Coordinates of C-alpha atoms in Angstrom, one line a residue:
Chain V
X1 CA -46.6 43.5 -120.9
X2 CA -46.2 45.6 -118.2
X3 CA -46.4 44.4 -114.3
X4 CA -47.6 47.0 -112.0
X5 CA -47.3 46.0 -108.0
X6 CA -48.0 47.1 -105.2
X7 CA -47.8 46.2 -101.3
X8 CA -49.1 48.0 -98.4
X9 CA -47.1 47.0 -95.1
X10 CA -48.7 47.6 -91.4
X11 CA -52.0 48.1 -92.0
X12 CA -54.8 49.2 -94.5
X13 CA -54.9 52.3 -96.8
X14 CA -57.0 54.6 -95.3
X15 CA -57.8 55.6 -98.6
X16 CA -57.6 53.9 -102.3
X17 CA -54.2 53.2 -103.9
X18 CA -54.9 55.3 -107.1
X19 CA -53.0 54.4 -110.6
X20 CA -52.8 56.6 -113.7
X21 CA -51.1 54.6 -116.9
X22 CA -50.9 58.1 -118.8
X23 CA -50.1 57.6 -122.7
X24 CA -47.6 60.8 -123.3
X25 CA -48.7 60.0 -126.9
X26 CA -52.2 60.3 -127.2
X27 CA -55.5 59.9 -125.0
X28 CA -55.4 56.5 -124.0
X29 CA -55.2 56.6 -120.7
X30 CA -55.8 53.8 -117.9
X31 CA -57.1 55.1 -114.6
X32 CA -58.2 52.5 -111.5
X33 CA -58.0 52.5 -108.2
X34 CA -57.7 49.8 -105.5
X35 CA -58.3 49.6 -102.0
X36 CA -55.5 46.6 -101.0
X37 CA -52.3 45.5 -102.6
X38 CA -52.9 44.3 -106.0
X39 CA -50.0 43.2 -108.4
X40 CA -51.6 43.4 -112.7
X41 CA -50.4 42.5 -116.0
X42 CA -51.3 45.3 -118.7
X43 CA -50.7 44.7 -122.1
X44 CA -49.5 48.2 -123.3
X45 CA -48.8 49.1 -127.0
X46 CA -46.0 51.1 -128.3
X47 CA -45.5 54.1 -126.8
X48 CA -44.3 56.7 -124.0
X49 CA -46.0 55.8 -120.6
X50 CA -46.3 57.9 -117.4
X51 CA -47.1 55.9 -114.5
X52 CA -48.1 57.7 -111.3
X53 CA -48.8 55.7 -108.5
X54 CA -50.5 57.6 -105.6
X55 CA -52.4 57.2 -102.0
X56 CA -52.1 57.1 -98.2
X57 CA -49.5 54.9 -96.3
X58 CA -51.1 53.5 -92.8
X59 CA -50.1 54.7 -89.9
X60 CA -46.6 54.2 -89.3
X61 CA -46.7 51.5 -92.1
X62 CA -45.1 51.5 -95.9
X63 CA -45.6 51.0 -99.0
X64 CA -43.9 49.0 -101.8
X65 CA -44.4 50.0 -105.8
X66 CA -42.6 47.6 -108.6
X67 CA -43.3 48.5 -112.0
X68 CA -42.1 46.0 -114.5
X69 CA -42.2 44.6 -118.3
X70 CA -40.9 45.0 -121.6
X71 CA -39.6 48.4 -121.6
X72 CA -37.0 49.7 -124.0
X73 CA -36.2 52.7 -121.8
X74 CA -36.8 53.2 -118.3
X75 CA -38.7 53.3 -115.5
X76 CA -37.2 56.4 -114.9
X77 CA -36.6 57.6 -112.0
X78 CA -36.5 54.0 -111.0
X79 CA -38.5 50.6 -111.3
X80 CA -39.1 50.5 -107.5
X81 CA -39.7 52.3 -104.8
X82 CA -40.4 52.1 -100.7
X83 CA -42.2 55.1 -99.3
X84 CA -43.3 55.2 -95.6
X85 CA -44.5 59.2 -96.0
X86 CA -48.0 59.6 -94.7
X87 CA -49.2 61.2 -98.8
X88 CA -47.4 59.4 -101.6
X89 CA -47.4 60.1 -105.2
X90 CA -44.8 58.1 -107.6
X91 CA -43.9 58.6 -111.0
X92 CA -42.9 55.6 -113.3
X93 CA -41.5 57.4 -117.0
X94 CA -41.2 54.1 -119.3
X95 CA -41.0 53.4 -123.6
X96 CA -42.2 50.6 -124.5
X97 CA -41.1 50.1 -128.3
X98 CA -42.5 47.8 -131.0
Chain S
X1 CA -36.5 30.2 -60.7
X2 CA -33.6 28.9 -62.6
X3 CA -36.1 27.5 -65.6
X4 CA -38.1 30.7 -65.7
X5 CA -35.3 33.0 -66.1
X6 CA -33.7 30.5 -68.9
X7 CA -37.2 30.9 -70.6
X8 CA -38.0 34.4 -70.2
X9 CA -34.1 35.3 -71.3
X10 CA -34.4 33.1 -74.2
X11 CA -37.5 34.2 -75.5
X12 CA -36.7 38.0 -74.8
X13 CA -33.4 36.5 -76.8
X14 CA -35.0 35.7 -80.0
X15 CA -37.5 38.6 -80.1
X16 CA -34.4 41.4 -79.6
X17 CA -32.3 39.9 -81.7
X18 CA -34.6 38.7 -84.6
X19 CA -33.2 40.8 -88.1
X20 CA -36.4 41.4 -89.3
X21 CA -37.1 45.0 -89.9
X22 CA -41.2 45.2 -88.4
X23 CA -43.1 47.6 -89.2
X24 CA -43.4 50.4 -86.8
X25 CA -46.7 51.4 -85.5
X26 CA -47.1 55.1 -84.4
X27 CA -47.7 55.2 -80.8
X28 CA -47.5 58.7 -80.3
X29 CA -51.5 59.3 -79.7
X30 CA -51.9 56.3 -77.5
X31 CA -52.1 57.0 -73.7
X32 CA -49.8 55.3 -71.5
X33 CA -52.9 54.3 -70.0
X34 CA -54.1 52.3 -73.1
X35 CA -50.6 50.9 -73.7
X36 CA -51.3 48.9 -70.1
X37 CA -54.3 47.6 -71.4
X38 CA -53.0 46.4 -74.6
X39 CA -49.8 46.9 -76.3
X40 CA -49.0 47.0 -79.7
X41 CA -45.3 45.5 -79.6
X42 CA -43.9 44.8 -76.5
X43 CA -43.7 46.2 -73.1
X44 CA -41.7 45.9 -70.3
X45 CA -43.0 46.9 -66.7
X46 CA -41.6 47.0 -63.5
X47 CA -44.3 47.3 -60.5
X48 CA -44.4 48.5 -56.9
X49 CA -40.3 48.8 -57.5
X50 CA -40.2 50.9 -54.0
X51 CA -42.5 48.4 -52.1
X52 CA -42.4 45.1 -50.7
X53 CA -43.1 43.0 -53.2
X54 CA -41.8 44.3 -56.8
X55 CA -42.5 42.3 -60.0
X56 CA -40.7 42.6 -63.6
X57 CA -43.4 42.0 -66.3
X58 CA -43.4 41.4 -70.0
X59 CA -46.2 42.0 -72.7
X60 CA -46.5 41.1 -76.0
X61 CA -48.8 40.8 -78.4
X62 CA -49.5 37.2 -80.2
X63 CA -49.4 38.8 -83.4
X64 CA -45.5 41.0 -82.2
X65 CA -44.4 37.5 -82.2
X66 CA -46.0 35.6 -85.3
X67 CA -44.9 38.6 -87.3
X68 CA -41.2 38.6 -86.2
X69 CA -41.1 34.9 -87.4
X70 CA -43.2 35.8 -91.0
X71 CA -43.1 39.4 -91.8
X72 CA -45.5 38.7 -94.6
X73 CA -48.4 38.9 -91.7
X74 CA -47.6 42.4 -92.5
X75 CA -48.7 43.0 -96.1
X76 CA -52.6 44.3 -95.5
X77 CA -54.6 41.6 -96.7
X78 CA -52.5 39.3 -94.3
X79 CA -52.9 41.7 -91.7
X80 CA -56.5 42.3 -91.8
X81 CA -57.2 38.6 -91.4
X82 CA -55.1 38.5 -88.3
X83 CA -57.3 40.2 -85.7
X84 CA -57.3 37.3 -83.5
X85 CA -53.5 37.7 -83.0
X86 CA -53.5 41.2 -83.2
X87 CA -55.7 41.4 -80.2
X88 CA -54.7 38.6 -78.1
X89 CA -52.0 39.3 -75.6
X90 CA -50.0 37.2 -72.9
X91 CA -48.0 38.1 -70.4
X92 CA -45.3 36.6 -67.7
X93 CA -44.2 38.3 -64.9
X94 CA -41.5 37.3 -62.4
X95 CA -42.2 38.2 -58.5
X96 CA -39.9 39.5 -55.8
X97 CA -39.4 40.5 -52.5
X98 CA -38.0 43.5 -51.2
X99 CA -34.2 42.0 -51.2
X100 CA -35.2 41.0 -54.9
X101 CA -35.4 37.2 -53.9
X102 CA -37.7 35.5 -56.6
X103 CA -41.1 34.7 -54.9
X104 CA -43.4 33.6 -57.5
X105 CA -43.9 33.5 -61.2
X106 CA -47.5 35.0 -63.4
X107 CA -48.4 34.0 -66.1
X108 CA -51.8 35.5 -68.2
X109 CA -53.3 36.1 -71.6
X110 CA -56.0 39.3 -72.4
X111 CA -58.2 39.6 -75.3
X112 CA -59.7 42.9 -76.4
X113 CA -63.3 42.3 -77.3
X114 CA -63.5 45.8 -78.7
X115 CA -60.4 47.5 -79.8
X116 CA -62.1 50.2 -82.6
X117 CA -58.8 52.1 -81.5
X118 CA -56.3 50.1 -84.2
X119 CA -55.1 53.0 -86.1
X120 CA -53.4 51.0 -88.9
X121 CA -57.0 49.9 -89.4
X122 CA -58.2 53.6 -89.8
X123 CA -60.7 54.0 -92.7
X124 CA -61.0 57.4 -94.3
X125 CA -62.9 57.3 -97.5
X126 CA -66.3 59.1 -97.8
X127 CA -64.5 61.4 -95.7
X128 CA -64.1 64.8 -96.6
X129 CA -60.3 64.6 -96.6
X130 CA -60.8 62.0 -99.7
X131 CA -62.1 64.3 -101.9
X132 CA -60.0 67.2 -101.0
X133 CA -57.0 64.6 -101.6
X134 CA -58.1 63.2 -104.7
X135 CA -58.7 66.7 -106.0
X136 CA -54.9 67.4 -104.9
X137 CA -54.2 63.8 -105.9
X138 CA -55.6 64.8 -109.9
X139 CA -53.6 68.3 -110.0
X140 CA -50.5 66.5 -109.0
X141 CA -50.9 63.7 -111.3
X142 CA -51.7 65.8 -114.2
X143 CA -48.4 68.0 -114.3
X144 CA -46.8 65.0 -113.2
X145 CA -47.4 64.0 -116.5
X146 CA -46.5 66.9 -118.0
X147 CA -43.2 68.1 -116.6
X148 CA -42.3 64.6 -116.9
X149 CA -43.4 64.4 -120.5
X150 CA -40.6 67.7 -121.5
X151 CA -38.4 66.6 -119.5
X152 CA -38.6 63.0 -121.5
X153 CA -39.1 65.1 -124.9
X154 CA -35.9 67.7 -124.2
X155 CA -32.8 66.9 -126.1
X156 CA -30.7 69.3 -124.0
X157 CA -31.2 66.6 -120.5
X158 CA -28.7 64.1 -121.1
X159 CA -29.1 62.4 -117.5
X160 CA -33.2 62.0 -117.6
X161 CA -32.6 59.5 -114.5
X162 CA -31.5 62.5 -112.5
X163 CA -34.1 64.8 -114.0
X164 CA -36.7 62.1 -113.1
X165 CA -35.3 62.4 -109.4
X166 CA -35.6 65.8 -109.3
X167 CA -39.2 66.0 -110.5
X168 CA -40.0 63.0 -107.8
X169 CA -38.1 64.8 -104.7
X170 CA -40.1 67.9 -105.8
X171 CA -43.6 66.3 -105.7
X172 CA -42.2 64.3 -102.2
X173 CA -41.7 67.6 -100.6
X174 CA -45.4 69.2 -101.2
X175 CA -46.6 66.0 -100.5
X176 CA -44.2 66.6 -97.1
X177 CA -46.0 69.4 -96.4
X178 CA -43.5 72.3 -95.4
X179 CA -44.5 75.9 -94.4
X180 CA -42.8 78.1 -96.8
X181 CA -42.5 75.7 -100.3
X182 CA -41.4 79.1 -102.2
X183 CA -38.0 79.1 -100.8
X184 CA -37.5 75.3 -102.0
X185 CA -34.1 74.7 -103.8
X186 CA -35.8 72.3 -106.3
X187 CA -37.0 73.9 -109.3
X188 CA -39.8 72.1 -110.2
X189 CA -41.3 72.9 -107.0
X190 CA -42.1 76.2 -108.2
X191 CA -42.8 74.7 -111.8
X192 CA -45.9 72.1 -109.6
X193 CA -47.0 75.2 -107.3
X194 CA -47.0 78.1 -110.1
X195 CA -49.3 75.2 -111.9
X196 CA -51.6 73.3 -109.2
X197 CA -52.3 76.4 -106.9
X198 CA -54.8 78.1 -109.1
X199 CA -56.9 74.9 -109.4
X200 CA -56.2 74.7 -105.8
X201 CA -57.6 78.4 -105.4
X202 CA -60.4 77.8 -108.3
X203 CA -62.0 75.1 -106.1
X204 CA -63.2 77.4 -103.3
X205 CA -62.6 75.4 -100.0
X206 CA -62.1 78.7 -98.3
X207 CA -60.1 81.7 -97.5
X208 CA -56.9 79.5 -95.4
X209 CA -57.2 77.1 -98.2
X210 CA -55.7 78.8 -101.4
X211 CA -52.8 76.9 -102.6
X212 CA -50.7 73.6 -101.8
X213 CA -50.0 74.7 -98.7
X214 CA -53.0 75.6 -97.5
X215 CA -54.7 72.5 -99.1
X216 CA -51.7 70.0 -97.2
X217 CA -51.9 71.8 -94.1
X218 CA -55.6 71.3 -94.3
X219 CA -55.8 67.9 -94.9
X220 CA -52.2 67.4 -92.4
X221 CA -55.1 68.7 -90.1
X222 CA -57.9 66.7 -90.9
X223 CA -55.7 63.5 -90.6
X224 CA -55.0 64.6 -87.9
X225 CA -58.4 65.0 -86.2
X226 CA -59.8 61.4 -87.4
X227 CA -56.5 59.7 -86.0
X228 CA -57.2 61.7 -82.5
X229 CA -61.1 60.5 -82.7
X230 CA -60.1 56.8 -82.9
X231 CA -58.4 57.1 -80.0
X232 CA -61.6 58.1 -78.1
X233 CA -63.1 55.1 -79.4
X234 CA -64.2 51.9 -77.0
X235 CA -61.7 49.2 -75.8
X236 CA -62.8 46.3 -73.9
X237 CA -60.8 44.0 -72.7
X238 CA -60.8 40.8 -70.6
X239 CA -57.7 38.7 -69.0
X240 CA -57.1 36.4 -66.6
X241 CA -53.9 34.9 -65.1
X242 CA -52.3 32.3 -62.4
X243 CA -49.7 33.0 -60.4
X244 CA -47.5 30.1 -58.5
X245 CA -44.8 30.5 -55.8
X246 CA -41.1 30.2 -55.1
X247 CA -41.8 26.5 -54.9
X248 CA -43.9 26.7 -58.4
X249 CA -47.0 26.0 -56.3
X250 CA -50.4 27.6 -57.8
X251 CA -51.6 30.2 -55.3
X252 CA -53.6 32.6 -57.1
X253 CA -55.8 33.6 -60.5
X254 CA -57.7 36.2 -61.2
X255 CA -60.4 37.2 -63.9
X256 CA -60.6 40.5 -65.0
X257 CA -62.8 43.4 -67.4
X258 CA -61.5 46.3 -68.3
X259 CA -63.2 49.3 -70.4
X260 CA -61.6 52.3 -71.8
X261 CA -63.5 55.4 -73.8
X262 CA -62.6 58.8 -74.6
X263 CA -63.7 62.0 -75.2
X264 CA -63.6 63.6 -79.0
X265 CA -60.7 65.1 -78.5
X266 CA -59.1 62.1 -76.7
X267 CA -57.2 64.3 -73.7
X268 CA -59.6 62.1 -71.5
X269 CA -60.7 59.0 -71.1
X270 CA -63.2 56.9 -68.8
X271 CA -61.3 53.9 -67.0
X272 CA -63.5 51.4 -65.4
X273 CA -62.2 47.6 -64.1
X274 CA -63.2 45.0 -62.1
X275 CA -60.9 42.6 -61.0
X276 CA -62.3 38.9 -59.4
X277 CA -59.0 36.9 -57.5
X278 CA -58.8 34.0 -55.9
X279 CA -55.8 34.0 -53.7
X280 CA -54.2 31.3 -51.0
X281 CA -52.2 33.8 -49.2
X282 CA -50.4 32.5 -46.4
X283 CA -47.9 30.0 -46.3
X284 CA -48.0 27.8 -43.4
X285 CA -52.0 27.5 -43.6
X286 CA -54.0 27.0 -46.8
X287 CA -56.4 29.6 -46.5
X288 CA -57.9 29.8 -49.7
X289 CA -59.9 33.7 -50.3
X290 CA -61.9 35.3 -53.0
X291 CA -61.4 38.8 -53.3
X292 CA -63.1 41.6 -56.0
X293 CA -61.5 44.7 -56.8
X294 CA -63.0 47.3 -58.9
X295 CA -62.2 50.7 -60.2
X296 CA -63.9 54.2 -61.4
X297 CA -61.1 56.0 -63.1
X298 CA -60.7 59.0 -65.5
X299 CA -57.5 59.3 -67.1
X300 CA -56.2 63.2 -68.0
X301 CA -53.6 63.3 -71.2
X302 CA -51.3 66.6 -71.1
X303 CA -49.1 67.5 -74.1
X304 CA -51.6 66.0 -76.1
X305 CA -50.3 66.7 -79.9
X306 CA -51.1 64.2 -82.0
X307 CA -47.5 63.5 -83.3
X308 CA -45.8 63.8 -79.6
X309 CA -47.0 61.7 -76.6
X310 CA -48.3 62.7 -73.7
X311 CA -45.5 63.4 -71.1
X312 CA -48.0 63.7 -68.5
X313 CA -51.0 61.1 -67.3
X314 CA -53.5 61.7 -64.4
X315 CA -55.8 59.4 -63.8
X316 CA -58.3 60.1 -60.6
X317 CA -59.7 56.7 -59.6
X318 CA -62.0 55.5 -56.6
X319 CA -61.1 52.2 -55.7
X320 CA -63.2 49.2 -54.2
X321 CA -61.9 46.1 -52.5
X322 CA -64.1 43.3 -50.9
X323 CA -63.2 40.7 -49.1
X324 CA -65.3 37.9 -49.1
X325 CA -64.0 35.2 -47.1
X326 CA -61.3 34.4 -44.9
X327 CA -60.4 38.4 -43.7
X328 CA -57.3 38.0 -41.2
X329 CA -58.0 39.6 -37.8
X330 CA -55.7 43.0 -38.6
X331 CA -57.4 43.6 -41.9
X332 CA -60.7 44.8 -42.9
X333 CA -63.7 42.9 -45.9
X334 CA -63.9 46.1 -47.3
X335 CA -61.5 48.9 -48.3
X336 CA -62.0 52.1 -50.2
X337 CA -59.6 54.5 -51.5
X338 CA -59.0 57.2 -53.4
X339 CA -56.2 56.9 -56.1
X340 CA -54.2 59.2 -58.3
X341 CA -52.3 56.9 -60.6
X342 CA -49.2 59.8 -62.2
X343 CA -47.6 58.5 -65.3
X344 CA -44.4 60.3 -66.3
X345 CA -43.1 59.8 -69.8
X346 CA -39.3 60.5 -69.6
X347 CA -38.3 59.3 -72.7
X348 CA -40.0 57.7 -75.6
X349 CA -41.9 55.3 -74.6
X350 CA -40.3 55.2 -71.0
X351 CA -42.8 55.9 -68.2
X352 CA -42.7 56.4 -64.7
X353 CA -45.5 55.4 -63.2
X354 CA -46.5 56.2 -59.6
X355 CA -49.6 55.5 -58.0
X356 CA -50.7 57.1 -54.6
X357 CA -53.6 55.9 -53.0
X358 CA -55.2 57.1 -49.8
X359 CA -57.7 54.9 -47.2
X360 CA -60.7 56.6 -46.8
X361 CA -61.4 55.5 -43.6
X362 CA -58.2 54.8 -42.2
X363 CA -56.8 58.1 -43.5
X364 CA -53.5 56.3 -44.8
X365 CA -51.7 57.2 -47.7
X366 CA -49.5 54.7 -49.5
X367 CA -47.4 55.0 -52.8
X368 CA -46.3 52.2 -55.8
X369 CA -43.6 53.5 -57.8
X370 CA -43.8 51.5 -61.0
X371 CA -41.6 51.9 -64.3
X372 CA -42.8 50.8 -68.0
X373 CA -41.1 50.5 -71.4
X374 CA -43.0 50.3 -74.7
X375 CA -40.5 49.1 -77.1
X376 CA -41.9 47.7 -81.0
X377 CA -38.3 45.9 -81.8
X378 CA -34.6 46.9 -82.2

């Protein structure tokens, strides 16, 4: 299971907090968007996972992305991150093995 | 006096030395006009500091306050419910005399009816800058993917972490929006632009609009221009507040409405108030008066990029006063002047303000030198 979360700080997104769960291995990928903070379960099989995490901070406010579960490699660059840029796009590289 | 200056120093106490790291609003396109009306933090003012009787004034918001105790007010779906608080403001001011001998203590709360100028509540989707950043949004993300899938799948990386880094900085600084992204020392710039700038081109948005940096200055641009709009928007406001004396005595309260609304662009704005007070005014006789005070005003914005503030204010105001019972012998029911109220920013969020105002029918001038500080937290 992976736990995907994220928290806007100081405001609302002025636009949708868009999620890609890309499956490097084939063509099931999970695509949603949201327009608050949200924190999900997904059940994931095996396999090599991209997660991008993109939208728009407030103004002059943050945002916090976890991304958390039952990997067996990664998230790579990092399992968390804090961005106060205006334009935000965050990669999550993750194996989840059998 | 002793009581208020224990309770004003302990409560500015708590709020400038409270660890919790608050969200900072951007300021920057607020006037310093607005910021009078209704601050987003805190604000400290010092009035009439040249003339006979000065006051040293602090603003806050309810919500400044209830946030520095819970920061979790700050997490959007908290903060969305919270307009009450974000809109409600108190203030306390302490009075003096020229030889800075405490005359009298204020005390008042304001609550903007309309405020459509909260930019952290700004709202851009059906906008043309959604689409243009989720078509941005869908190249990025794509060779995202990809880079990040050969960088996982090459056996020559040893430290992916690093690689992984490098790819994010890389996508952080288009997303950063810099002039010339071709001289970047990060290789997979180059690797994102050589790929996303022919979709970027494909799409057709128009001659200046050709690549990733045409596309972020673009929508850098459009940001830009809706932020600006809001602040043209409507703010009402009314407030009231009670003053006492040296001796704590009530002498005074006053009702008042204020309105505020921009052009397009924002460099102006259209300032009207009224002001109702009910004053006891002299000490050795109670002689209770009701007074009304209303302005015309339109405030001028210089320097008026969006990212710096203003370091220049104008406002032009005609000014009404009306007496309406108990005048004194050497005073006049009615006055009108003419006002220029000159705000000087001389730092962040430091302003001069000096207001010069001129009796029409007396043919006096007379000047209020005032100084303001718009702080969010330390």
């Amino acid at each position: 299971m992976v736990n995907i979360s994220v928290t806007v700080f100081g405001g609302l997104p002025p636009l949708p907090i868009k999620v890609i769960i890309d499956n490097l291995d084939n063509n099931h990928d999970i695509k949603f968007s949201r327009n608050n903070s949200f924190s999900e379960d997904y059940i994931l099989p095996p396999g090599r996972y991209m997660i991008i995490i993109s939208g728009m901070n407030p103004s002059g406010g943050k945002t916090e992305m976890h991304v958390h579960g039952d990997f067996s490699e990664g998230p790579l660059p990092t399992d968390e991150k804090t961005t106060e840029k205006t334009y935000y796009s965050q990669l999550f590289y993750g194996v989840i093995s059998n | 006096m002793k009581k208020y200056t224990t309770t004003i120093v302990c409560l500015l106490t708590y709020i400038l030395n409270a660890q919790v790291n608050l969200v900072e609003v951007n300021e920057n396109s607020k006037s310093g006009n607005y910021k009078d009306i209704l601050t987003s933090f805190y604000q400290l003012a010092v009035k009439d500091f040249s003339g006979e009787e000065k006051s040293i004034g602090f603003n806050s918001t309810l919500f400044a306050l209830k946030s520095k105790a819970n920061p979790n007010l700050l997490k959007d779906v908290n903060y969305i419910e919270a307009t009450f608080s974000r809109n409600f403001q108190f203030n306390f001011k302490i009075d003096l005399n020229k030889d800075l001998k405490y005359t009298g203590f204020t005390g008042g709360i304001s609550y903007a009816l309309i405020n459509n100028r909260n930019e952290t509540l700004a709202n851009f989707r059906g906008t043309p800058l959604e689409a243009k950043y989720n078509d941005l949004s869908e190249f990025l993300g794509t060779v995202q993917a990809t880079i990040g899938n050969q960088i996982a799948l090459d056996a020559t990386i040893s430290d992916k972490k690093k690689e992984f880094e490098l790819l994010q900085n890389a996508v952080d600084e288009i997303l950063d929006y810099k002039s010339d992204l071709t001289s970047s020392k990060n290789p997979y710039v180059n690797k994102i632009l050589k790929a996303i700038d022919p979709q970027i081109a494909s799409k057709g948005y128009g001659e200046t609009i050709t690549n990733s940096s045409g596309l972020m200055a673009h929508l850098n641009e459009l940001t830009q221009a809706y932020y600006k709009e809001l602040q043209s928007k409507g703010l009402l406001t009314i407030a009231t507040d009670g003053t006492s004396n040296e001796s704590g005595k009530f002498n005074k309260a006053s009702f008042s409405i204020t309105y505020l609304k921009g052009n397009k662009e924002a460099w102006n704005e259209i300032d009207l108030r009224a002001k109702l007070i009910y004053a006891d005014t002299l000490v050795t006789d109670h002689l209770p008066r009701t007074e009304l005070n209303t302005k015309i005003g339109s405030n001028f914005k210089f320097g008026n990029d969006y990212k710096k503030q203003s370091y220049l204010e104008i406002k032009a105001v005609a000014e009404y006063n009306k007496i309406f019972n108990n005048v004194l012998s050497d005073e006049d029911d009615e006055v009108i002047t003419a006002n220029a109220e000159i705000r000087l920013r001389i730092a962040d969020d430091l302003w001069i303000p000096l207001v010069i105002k001129y009796d029409i029918e007396k043919a006096n001038f007379l000047g209020f030198l005032n100084v303001t500080y718009n702080f969010e937290g330390f």
